[in-house]
Coordinates of C-alpha atoms and ligand atoms in Angstrom, one line a residue:
X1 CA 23.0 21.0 4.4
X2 CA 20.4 22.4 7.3
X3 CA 19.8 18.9 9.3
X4 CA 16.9 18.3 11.6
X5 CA 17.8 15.5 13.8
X6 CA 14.2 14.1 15.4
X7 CA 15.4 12.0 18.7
X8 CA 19.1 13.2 18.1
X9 CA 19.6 12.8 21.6
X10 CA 19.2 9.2 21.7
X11 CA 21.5 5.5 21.5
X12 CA 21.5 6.1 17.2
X13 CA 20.7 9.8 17.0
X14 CA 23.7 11.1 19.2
X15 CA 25.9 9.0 17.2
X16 CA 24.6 10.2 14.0
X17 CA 24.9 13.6 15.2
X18 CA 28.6 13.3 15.8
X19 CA 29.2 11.9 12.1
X20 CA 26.8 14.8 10.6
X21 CA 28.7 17.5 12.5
X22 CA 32.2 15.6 11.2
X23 CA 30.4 15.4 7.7
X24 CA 30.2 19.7 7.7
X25 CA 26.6 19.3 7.8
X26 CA 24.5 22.0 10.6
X27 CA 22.5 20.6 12.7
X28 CA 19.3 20.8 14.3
X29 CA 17.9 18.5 17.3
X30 CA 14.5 18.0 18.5
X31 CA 14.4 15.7 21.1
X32 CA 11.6 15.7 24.2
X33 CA 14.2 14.0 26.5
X34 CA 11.7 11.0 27.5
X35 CA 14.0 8.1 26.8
X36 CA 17.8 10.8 27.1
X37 CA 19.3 13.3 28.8
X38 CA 19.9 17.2 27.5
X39 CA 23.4 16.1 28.7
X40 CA 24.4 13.7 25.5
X41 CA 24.4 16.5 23.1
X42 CA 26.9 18.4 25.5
X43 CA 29.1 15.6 24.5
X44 CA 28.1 15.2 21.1
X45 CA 29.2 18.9 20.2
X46 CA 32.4 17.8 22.2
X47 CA 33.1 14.9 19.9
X48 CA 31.9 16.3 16.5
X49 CA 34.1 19.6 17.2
X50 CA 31.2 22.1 16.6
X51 CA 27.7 23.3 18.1
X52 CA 24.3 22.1 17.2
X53 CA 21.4 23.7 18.3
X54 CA 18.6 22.2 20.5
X55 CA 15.1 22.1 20.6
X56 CA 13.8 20.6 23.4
X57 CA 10.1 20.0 22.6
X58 CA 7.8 16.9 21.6
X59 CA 7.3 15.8 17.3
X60 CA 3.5 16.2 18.5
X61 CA 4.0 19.5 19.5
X62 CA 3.1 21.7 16.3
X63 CA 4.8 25.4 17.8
X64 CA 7.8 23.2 18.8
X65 CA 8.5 21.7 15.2
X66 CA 7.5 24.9 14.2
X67 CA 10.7 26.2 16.1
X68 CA 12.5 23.5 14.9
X69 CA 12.0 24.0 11.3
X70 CA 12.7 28.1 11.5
X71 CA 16.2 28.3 10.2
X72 CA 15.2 26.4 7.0
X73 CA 15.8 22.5 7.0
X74 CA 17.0 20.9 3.9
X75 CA 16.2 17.2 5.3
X76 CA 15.4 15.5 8.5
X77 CA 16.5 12.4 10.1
X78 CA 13.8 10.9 12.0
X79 CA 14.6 8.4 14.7
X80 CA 11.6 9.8 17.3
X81 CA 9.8 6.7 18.4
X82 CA 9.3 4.4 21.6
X83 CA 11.0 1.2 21.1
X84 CA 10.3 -1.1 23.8
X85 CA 8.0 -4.7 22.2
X86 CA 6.9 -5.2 25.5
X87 CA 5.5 -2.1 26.3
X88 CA 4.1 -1.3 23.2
X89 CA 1.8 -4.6 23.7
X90 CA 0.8 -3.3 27.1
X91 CA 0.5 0.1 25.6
X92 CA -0.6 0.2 22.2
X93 CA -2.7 3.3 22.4
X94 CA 0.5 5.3 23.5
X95 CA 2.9 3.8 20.9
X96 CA 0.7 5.0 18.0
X97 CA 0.0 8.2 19.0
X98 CA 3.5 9.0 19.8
X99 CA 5.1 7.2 16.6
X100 CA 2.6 7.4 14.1
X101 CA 0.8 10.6 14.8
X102 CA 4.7 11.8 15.7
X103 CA 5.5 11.2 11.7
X104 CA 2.3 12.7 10.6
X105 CA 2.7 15.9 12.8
X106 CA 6.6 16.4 11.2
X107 CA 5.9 15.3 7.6
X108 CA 3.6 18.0 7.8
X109 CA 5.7 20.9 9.3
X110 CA 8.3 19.6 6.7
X111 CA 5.4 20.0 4.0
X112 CA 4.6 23.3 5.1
X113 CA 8.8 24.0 5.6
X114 CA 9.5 22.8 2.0
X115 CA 11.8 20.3 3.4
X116 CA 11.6 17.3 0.7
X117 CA 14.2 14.3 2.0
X118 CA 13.4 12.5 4.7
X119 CA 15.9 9.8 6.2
X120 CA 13.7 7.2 8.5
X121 CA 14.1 4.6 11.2
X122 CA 12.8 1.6 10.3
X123 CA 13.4 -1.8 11.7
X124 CA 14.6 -5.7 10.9
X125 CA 11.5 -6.1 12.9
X126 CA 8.8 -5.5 10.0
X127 CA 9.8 -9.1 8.6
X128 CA 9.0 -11.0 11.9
X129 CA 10.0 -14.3 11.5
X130 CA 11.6 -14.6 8.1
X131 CA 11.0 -17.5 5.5
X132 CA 14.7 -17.4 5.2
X133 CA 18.3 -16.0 5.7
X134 CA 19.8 -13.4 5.0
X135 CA 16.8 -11.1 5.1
X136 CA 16.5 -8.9 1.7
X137 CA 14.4 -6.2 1.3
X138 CA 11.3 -7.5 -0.6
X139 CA 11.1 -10.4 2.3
X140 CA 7.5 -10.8 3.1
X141 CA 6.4 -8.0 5.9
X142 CA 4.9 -9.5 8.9
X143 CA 4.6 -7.5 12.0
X144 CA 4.1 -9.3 15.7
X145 CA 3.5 -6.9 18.3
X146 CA 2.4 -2.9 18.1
X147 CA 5.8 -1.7 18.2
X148 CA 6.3 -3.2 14.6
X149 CA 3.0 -1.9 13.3
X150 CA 3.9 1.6 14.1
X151 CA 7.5 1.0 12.3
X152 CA 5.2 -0.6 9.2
X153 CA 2.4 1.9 9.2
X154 CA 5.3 4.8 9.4
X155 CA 7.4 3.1 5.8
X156 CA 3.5 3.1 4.2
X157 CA 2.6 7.1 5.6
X158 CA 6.1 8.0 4.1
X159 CA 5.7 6.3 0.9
X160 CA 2.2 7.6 0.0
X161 CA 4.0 11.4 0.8
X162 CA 6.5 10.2 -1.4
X163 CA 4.0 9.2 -4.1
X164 CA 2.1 12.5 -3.9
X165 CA 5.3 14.5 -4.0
X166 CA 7.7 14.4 -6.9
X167 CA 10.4 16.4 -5.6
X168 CA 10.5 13.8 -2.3
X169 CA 13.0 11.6 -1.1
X170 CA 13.2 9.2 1.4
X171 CA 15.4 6.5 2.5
X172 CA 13.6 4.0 4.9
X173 CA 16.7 2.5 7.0
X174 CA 16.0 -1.5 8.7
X175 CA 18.0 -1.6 11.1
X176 CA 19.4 -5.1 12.0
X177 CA 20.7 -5.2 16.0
X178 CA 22.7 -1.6 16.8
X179 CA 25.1 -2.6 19.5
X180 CA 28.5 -0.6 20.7
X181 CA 29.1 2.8 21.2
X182 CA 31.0 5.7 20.2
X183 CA 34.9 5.0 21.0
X184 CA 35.6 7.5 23.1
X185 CA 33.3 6.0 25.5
X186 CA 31.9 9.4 25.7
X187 CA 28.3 8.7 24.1
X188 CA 26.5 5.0 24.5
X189 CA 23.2 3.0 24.8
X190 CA 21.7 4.0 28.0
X191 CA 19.2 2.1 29.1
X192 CA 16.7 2.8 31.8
X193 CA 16.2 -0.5 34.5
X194 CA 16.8 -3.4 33.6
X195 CA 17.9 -3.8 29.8
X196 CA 16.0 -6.1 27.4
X197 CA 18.6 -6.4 24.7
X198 CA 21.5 -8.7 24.8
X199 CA 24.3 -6.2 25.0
X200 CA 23.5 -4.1 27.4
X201 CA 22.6 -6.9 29.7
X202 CA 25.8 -8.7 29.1
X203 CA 27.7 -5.2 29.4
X204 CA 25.9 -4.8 33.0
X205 CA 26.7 -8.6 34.1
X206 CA 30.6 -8.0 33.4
X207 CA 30.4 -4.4 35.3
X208 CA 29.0 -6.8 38.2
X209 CA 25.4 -4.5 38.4
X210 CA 24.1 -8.3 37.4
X211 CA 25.0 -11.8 38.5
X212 CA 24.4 -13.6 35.1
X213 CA 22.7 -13.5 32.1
X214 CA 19.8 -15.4 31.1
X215 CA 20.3 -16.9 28.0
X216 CA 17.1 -17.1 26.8
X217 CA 16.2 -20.6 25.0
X218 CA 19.4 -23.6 23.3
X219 CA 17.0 -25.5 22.1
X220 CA 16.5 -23.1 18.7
X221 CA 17.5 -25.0 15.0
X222 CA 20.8 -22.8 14.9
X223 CA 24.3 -23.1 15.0
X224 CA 24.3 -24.2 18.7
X225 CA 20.9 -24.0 19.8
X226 CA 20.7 -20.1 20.8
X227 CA 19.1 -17.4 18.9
X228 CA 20.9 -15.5 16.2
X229 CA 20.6 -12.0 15.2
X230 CA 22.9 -9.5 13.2
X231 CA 24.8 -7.3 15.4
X232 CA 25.8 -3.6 13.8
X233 CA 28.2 -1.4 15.3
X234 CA 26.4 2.0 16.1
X235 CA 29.2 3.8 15.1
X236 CA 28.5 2.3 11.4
X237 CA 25.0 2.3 11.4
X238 CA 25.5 5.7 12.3
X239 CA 27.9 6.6 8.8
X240 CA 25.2 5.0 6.8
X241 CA 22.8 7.7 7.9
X242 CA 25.3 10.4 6.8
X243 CA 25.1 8.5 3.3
X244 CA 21.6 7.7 3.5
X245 CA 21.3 11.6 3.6
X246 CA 23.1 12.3 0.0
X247 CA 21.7 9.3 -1.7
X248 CA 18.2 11.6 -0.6
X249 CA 19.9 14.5 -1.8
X250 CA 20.7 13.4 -4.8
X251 CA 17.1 11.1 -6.0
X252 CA 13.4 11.8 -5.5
X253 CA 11.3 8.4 -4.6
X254 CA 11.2 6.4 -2.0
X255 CA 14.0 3.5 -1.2
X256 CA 14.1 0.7 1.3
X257 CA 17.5 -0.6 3.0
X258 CA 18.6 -3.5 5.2
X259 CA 21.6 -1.8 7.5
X260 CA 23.4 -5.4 8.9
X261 CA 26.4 -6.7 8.5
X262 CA 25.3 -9.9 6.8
X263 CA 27.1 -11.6 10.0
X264 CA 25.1 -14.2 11.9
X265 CA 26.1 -14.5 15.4
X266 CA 24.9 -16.4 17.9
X267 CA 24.2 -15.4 21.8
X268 CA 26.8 -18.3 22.8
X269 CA 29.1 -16.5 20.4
X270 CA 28.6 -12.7 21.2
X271 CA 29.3 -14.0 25.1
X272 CA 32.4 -15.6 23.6
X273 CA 33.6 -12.4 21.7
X274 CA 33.0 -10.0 24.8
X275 CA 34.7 -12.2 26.8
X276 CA 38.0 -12.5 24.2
X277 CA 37.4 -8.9 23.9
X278 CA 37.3 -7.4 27.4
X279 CA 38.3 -10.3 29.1
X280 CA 35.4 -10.2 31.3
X281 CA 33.8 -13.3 32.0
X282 CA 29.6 -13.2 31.6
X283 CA 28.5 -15.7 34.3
X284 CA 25.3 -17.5 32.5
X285 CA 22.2 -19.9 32.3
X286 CA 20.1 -21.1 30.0
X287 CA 16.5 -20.8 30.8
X288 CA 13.7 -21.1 29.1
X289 CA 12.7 -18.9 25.3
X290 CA 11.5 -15.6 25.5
X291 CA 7.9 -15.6 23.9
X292 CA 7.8 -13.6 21.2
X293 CA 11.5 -14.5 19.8
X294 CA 12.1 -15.8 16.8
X295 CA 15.1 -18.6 16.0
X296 CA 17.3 -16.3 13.4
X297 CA 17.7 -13.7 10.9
X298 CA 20.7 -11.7 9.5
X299 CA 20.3 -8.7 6.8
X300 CA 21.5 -9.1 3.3
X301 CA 22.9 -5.3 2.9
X302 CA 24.1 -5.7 -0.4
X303 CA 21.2 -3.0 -1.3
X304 CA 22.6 -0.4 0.9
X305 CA 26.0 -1.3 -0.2
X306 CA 24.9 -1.1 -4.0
X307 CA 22.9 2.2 -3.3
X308 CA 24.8 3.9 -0.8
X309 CA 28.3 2.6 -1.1
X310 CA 27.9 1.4 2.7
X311 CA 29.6 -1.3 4.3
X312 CA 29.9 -1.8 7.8
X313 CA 33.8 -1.4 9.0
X314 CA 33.6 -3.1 12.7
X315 CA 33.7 -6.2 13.5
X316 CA 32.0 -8.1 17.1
X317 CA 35.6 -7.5 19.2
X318 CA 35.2 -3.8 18.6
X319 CA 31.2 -3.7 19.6
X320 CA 32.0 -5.5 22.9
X321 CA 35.1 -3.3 23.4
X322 CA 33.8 -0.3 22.8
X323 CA 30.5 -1.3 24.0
X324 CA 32.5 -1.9 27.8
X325 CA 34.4 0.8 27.2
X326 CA 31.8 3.4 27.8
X327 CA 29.9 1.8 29.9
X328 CA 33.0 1.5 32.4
X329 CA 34.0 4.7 31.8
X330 CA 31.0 6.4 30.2
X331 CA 29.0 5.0 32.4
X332 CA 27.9 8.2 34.4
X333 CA 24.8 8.7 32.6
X334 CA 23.7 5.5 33.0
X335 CA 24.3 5.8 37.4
X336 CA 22.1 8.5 37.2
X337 CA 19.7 6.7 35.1
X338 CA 19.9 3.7 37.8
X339 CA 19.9 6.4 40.5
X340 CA 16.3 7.7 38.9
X341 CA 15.3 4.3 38.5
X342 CA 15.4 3.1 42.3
Ligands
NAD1 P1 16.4 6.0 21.9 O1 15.2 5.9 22.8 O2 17.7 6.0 22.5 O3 16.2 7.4 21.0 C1 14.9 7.9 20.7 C2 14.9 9.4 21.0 O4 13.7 9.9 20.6 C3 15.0 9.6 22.5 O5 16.0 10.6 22.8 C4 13.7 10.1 22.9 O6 13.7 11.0 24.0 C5 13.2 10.8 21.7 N1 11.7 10.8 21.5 C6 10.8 9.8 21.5 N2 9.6 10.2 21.3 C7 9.7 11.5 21.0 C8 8.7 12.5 20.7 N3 7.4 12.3 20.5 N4 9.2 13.8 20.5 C9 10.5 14.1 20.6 N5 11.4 13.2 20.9 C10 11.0 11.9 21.1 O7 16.3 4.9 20.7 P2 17.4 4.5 19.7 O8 17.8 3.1 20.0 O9 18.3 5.6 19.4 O10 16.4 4.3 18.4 C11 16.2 5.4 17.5 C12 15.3 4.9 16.4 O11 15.7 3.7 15.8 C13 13.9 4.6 16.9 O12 12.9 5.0 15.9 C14 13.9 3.1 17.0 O13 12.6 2.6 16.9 C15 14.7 2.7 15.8 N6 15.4 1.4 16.0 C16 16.2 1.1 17.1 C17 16.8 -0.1 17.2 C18 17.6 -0.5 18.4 O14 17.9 -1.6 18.6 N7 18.1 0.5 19.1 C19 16.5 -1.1 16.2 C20 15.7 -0.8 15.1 C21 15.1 0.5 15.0
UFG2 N1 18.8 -12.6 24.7 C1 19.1 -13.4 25.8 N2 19.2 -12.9 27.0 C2 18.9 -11.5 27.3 C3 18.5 -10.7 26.2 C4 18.4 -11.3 24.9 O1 19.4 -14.6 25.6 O2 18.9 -11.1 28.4 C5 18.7 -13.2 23.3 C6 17.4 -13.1 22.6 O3 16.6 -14.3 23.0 C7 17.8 -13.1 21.2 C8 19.1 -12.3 21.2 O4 19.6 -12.4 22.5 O5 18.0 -14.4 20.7 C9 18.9 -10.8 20.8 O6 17.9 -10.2 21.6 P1 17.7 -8.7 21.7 O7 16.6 -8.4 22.6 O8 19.0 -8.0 21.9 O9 17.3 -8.3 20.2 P2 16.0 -8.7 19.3 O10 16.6 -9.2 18.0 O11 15.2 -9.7 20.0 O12 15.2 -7.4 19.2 C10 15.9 -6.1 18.8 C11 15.0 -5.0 19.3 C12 13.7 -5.0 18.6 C13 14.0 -4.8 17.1 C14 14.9 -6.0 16.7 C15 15.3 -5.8 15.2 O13 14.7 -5.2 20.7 O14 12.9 -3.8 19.0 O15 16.1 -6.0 17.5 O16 15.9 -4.6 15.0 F1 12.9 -4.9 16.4

C-alpha cells in the first residue's frame, strides 16, 4: 500500500518507517522537523533497504498535505502531535491547535484524497489514574493535563469521521511506555535538554552527561514503593503499527487497542535491569513524587493480541541494551541536539 507517515521522522514514526519499508509497503513522510531532524530518515531508508519520500511541511499546512497526498495514499499513520505534559499545561493554546486542529486539517485532505484507514496515536494517558490493573480498553477515560485532552478529543474527532463514513477504518493505538531503540543503534529517542521520561534520563546518567537520577517518590502502594509503568520496546510497538495497518485494511469502523506488554515494572527494577544489562551502574536518590504522577498502571493487550495477532517479543534487558546501545553509539544526533540546546 501507498503510506503517509504524519511525524515519520520522530522516536515511533522512524521506527515504524523502517518496519513499513521491510513490510513492501511505499512510503510517504510528512514531518515539520520541530521535535527531529531531516537526518533520521537518511538512516531509516538505510535500515529498511529502500527510499521513502519526504515532505517537509506542517499537518496545518493545507498545500503541504496537499503535496503529501499527490501520489494517492491508501492509509496514513498519524503520530503528529507535541507530547510534552508539562508544556502542554503551560501551553494549552498551542497544543490544541497543533494536535487537534493538526487531525482536523489531515482527516480532511484524506477526505478530499479518498484515503479511508487511518492508523492513530493514542495514549495510556486517556485513563489517568486507573481504578485498577491491568488497564483494558473500556477503563473509565479521565484526562489530567491538556496534553491528554488533545489525545481524547483526537479518538472522539476520529470516531465521529468514522461514524459518518462507512468505508472508514481506524485503529486508535494506546500506547503504554515506548522505551528502546532500533538495534542497530542507528535510529533512537532523542530528546531535546533535559529528558522527562525515565529511560532517557537513566540512559544519559550511565553515559555520565548526568550524575544520578532522581527517583521520583518510594513511598507509592507498589511493589517497593516506586512508581510502576509498562515499558514497550519501540521496535514492537513499532510491528504493531505494520499490523494495525491491515487489520484497517481489512474492516471498516473504528477499534481501540492497549499496545503494553502486560509487564509491570517498577523504577527500582528498570534501574536493576539496565544495570544487569549494560553493566552500567545508575547512581540515584530518592526525592520527593512528581505532581501529576500516578502510583501504577500496566496494559491488558490481550485486545490487540486478539485483533491484531500482536504480541510484544522483547523483553526489559533488550530495551536497556538497545536503548544504550544507540545512545553510545547513535548518539550523534542527540550531541547535536545538546549542542543546539546550550
Ligand atoms: P516525536 O516528537 O519524536 O515525534 C513526533 C513527530 O511529529 C516529530 O518528528 C515532530 O517534528 C512531528 N510533528 C509534530 N507536530 C507536527 C506538525 N504539526 N506537522 C508536522 N509534523 C509535526 O514523538 P514520539 O515519541 O515519536 O510520539 C509519536 C506519537 O506517539 C505522538 O502523537 C505522541 O503523542 C504519541 N505517544 C508517544 C508516547 C511516548 O512515550 N513517546 C506515548 C504515548 C503516545
Ligand atoms: N521517573 C523517575 N525519575 C525520572 C523520570 C521518571 O523516577 O527522572 C518515574 C516517574 O515518576 C514514573 C516512571 O518513572 O513513576 C515513568 O515516568 P515517565 O515520565 O517515563 O513516564 P510516564 O508514565 O509518567 O508518562 C509517559 C509519557 C506520557 C504518557 C504516558 C503514557 O511521558 O506523556 O507515558 O503513555 F502519557
Amino acid at each position: 500500500m501507498n503510506i503517509l507517515v504524519t511525524g515519520g521522522a520522530g522516536y515511533i514514526g522512524s521506527h515504524t518507517c523502517v518496519a513499513l519499508l521491510h513490510a513492501g509497503h511505499a512510503v510517504t513522510v510528512i514531518d515539520n522537523l520541530c521535535n527531529s531532524r531531516a537526518e533520521v530518515l537518511d538512516r531509516v531508508q538505510a535500515l529498511g533497504g529502500r527510499t521513502l519520500r519526504f515532505v517537509q511541511g506542517d499537518i496545518r499546512d493545507r498545500d503541504a498535505l496537499a503535496r503529501a497526498f499527490e501520489d494517492g495514499i491508501d492509509a496514513v499513520i498519524h503520530f503528529a502531535a507535541l507530547k510534552a505534559v508539562g508544556e502542554s499545561c503551560a501551553q494549552p493554546l498551542r497544543y490544541f491547535d497543533n494536535n487537534i486542529g493538526g487531525t482536523i486539517a489531515l482527516m480532511q485532505a484524506m477526505e478530499a484524497a479518498g484515503a479511508q484507514q487511518l492508523v492513530f496515536s493514542s495514549s495510556a494517558t486517556v485513563y489517568g489514574q486507573p481504578d485498577r490493573v491491568p488497564v483494558k480498553e473500556d477503563a473509565p477515560l479521565r484526562v489530567t493535563n491538556p496534553y491528554g485532552r488533545t489525545k481524547l478529543v483526537m479518538e472522539q474527532l476520529i470516531g465521529d469521521w468514522c461514524a459518518a463514513n462507512p468505508q472508514a477504518s481506524a485503529v486508535l493505538l494506546r500506547y503504554f511506555n515506548p522505551v528502546g531503540a532500533h538495534p542497530s543503534g542507528l535510529i533512537g529517542e532523542d530528546p531535546r535538554g533535559e529528558p522527562n521520561n525515565l529511560m532517557p534520563y537513566i540512559v544519559q546518567v550511565a553515559s555520565g552527561q548526568r550524575p544520578q537520577l532522581r527517583i521520583f517518590g518510594n513511598d507509592y502502594p507498589t511493589v517497593d514503593g516506586t512508581g510502576v509503568r509498562d515499558y514497550l520496546h519501540v521496535v514492537d510497538l513499532a510491528d504493531a503499527h505494520v499490523k494495525a495497518l491491515d487489520y484497517a485494511n481489512a474492516h471498516t469502523g473504528c477499534e481501540t487497542l492497549n499496545l503494553g506488554t502486560g509487564k509491570p515494572c517498577s523504577v527500582l527494577e528498570l534501574v536493576h535491569a539496565f544495570e544487569q544489562a549494560t553493566g552500567q551502574p545508575i547512581p540515584h536518590e530518592i526525592v520527593a513524587r512528581r505532581p501529576g504522577d500516578v502510583a501504577e498502571y500496566w496494559a491488558d493487550p490481550a485486545r490487540a493480541n486478539a485483533l491484531l495477532g500482536w504480541t510484544a517479543q522483547r523483553d526489559l534487558t533488550q530495551m536497556c541494551a538497545d536503548a544504550w546501545h544507540w545512545w553510545s553509539q547513535g548518539g550523534g544526533l542527540a550531541k547535536n541536539n545538546k549542542e543546539q540546546d546550550s
